[in-house]
mmCIF file of N, CA and C in Angstrom:
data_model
loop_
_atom_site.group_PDB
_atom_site.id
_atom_site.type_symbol
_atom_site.label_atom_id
_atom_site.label_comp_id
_atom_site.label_asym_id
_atom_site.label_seq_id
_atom_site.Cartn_x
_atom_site.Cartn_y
_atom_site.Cartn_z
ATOM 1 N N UNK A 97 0.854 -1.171 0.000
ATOM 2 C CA UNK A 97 0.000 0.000 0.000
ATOM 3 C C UNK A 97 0.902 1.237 0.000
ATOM 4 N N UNK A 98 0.846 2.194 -0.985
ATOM 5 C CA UNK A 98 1.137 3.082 -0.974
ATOM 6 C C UNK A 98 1.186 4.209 0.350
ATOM 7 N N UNK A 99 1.961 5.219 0.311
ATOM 8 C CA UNK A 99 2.192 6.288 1.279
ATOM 9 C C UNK A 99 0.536 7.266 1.205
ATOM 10 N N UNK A 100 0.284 7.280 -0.002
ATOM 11 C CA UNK A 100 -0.702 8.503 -0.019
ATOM 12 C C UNK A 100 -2.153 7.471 0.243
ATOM 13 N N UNK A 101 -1.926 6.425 0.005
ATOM 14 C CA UNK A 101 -3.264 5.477 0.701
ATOM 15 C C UNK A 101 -3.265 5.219 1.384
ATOM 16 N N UNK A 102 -2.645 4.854 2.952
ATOM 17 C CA UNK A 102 -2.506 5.151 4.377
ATOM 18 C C UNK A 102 -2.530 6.587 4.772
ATOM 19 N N UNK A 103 -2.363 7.670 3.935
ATOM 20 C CA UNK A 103 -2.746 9.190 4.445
ATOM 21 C C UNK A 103 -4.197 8.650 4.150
ATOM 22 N N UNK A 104 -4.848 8.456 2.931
ATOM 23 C CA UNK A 104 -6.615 8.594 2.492
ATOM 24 C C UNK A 104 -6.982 8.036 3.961
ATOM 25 N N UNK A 105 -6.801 6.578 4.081
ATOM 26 C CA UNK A 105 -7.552 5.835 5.340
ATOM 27 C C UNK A 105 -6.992 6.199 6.647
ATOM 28 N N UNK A 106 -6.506 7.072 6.606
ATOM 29 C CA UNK A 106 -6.171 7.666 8.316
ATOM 30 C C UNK A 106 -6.981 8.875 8.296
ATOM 31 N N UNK A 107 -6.781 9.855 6.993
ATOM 32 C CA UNK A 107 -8.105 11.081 7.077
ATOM 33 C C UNK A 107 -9.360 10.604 7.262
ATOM 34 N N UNK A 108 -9.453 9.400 6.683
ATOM 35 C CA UNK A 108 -10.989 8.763 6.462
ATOM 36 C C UNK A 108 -11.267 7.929 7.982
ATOM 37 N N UNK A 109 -10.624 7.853 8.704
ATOM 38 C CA UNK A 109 -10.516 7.130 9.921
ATOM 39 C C UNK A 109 -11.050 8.685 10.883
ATOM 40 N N UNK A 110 -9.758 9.596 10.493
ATOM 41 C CA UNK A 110 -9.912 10.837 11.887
ATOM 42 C C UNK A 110 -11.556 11.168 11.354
ATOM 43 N N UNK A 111 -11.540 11.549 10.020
ATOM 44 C CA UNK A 111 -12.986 12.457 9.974
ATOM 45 C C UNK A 111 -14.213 11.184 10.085
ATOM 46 N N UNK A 112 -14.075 10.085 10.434
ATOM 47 C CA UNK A 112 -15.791 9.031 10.568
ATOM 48 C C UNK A 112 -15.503 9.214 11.878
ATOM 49 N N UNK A 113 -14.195 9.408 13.074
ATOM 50 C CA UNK A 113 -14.362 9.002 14.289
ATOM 51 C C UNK A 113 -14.553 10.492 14.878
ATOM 52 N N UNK A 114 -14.810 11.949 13.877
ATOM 53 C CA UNK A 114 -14.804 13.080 14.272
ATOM 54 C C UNK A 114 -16.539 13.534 14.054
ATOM 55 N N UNK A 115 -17.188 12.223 12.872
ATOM 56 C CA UNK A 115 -18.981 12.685 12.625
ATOM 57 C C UNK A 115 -19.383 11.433 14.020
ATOM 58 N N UNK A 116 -18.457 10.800 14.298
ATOM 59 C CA UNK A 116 -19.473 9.640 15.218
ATOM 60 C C UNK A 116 -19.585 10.158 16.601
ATOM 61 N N UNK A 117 -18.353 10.822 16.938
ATOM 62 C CA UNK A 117 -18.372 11.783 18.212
ATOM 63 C C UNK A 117 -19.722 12.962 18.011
ATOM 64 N N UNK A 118 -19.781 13.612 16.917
ATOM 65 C CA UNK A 118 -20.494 14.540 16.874
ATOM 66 C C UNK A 118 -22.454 13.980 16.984
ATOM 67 N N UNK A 119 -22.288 12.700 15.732
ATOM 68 C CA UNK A 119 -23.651 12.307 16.155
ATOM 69 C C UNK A 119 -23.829 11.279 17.210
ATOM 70 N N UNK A 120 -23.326 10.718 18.260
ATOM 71 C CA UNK A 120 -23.251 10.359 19.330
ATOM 72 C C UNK A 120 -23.549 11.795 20.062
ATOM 73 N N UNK A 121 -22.768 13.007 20.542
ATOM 74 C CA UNK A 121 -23.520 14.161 21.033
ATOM 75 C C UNK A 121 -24.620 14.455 20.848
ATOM 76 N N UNK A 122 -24.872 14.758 19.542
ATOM 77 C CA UNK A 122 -26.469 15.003 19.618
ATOM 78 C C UNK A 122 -27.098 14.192 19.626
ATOM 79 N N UNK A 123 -27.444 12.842 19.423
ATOM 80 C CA UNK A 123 -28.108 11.981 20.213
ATOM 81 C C UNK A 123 -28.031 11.520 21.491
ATOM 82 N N UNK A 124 -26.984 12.159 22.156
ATOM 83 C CA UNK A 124 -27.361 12.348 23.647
ATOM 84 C C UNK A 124 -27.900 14.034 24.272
ATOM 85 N N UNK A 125 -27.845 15.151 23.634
ATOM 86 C CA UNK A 125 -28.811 15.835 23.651
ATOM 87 C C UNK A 125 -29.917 15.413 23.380
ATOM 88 N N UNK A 126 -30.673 14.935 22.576
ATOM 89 C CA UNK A 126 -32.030 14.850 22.360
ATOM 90 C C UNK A 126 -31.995 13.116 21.794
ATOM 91 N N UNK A 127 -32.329 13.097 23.336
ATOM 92 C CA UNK A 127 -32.809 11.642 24.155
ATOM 93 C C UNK A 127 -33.707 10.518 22.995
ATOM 94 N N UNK A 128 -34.749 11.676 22.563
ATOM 95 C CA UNK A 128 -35.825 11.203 21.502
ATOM 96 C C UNK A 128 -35.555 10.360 20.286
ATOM 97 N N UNK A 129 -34.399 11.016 19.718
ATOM 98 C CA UNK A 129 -33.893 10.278 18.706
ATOM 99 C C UNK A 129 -33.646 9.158 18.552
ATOM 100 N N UNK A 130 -32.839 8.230 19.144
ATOM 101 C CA UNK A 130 -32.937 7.098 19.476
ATOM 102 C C UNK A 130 -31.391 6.584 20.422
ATOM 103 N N UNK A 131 -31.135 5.961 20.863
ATOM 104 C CA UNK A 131 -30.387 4.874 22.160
ATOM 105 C C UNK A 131 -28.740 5.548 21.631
ATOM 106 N N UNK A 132 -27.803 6.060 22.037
ATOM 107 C CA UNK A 132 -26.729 6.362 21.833
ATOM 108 C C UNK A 132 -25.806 5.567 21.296
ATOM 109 N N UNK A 133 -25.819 4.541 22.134
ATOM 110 C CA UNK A 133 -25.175 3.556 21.784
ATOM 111 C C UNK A 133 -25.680 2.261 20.305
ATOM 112 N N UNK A 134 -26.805 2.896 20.019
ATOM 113 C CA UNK A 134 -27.008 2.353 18.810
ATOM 114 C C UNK A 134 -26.406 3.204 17.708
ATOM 115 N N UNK A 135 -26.741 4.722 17.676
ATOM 116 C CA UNK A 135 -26.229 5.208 16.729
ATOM 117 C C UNK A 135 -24.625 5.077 17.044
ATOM 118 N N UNK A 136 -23.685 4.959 18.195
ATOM 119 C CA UNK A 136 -22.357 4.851 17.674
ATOM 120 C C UNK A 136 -22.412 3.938 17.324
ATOM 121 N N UNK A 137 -22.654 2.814 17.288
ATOM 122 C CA UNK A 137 -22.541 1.291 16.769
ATOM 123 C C UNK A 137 -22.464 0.978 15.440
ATOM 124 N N UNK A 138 -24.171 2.156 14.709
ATOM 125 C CA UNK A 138 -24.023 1.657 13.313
ATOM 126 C C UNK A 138 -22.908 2.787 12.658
ATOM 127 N N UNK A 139 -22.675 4.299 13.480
ATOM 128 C CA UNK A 139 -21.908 5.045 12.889
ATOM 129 C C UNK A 139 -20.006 4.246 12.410
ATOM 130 N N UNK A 140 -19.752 3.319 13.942
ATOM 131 C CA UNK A 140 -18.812 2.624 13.647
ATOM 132 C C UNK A 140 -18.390 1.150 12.371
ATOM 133 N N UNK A 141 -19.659 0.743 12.649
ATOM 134 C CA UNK A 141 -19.760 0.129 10.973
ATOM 135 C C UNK A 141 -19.971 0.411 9.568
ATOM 136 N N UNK A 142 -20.139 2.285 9.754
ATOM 137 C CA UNK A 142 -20.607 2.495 8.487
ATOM 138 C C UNK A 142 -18.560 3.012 8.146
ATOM 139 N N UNK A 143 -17.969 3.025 9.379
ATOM 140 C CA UNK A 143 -16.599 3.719 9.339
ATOM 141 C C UNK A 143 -15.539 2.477 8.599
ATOM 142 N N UNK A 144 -16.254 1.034 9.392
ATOM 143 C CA UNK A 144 -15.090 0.118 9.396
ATOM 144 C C UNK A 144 -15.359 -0.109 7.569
ATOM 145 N N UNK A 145 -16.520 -0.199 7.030
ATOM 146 C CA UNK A 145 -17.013 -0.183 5.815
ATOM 147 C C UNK A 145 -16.052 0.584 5.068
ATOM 148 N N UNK A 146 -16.040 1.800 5.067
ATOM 149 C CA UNK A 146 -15.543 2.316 4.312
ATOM 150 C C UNK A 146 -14.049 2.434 4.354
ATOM 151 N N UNK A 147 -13.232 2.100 5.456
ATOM 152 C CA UNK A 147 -11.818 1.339 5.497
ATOM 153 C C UNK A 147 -11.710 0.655 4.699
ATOM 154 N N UNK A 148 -12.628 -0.196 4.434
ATOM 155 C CA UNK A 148 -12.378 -1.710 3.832
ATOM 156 C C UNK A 148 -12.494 -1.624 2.698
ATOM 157 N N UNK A 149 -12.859 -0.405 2.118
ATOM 158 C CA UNK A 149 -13.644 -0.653 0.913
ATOM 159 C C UNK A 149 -11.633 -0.029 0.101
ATOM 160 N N UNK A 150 -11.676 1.341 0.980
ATOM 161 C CA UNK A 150 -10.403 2.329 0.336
ATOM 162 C C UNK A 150 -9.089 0.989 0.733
ATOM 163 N N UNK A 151 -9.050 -0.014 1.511
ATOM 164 C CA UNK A 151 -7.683 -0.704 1.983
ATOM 165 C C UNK A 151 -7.684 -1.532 0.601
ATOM 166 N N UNK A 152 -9.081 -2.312 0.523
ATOM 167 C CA UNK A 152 -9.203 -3.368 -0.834
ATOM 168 C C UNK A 152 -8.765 -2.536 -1.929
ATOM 169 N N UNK A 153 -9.550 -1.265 -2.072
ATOM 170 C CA UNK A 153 -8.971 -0.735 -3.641
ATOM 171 C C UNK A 153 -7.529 -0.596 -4.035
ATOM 172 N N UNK A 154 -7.298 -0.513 -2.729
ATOM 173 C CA UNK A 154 -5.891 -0.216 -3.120
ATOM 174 C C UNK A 154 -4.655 -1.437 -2.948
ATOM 175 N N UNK A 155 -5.078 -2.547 -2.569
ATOM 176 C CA UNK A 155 -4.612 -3.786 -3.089
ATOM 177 C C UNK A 155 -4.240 -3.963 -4.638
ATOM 178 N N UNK A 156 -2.901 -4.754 -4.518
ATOM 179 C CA UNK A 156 -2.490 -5.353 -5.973
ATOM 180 C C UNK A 156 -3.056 -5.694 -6.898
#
């Protein structure tokens, strides 16, 4: 794997673990929305997803 494709999936790492903090906050402001720990859960699989997707592309 290239140098500049470990920069992509480390930006792509800081900024999914910088929207999951953010929508984890506001779903603990407003209770209503739904269970916190559900939205980090699927926010963290929608993160590991898209790792996987930029690590594979960039395979041999």
């Amino acid at each position: 794997m290239s140098t500049i494709a470990l920069l992509v999936v480390l930006l792509l790492a800081l900024v999914g673990l910088l929207l999951m903090g953010a929508l984890a906050y506001v779903v603990y402001r407003r209770p209503v929305l739904t269970q916190p720990v559900t939205v980090a859960l699927a926010g963290a699989a929608v993160l590991v997803a898209m790792v996987t997707v930029v690590v594979s592309a960039s395979a041999p």
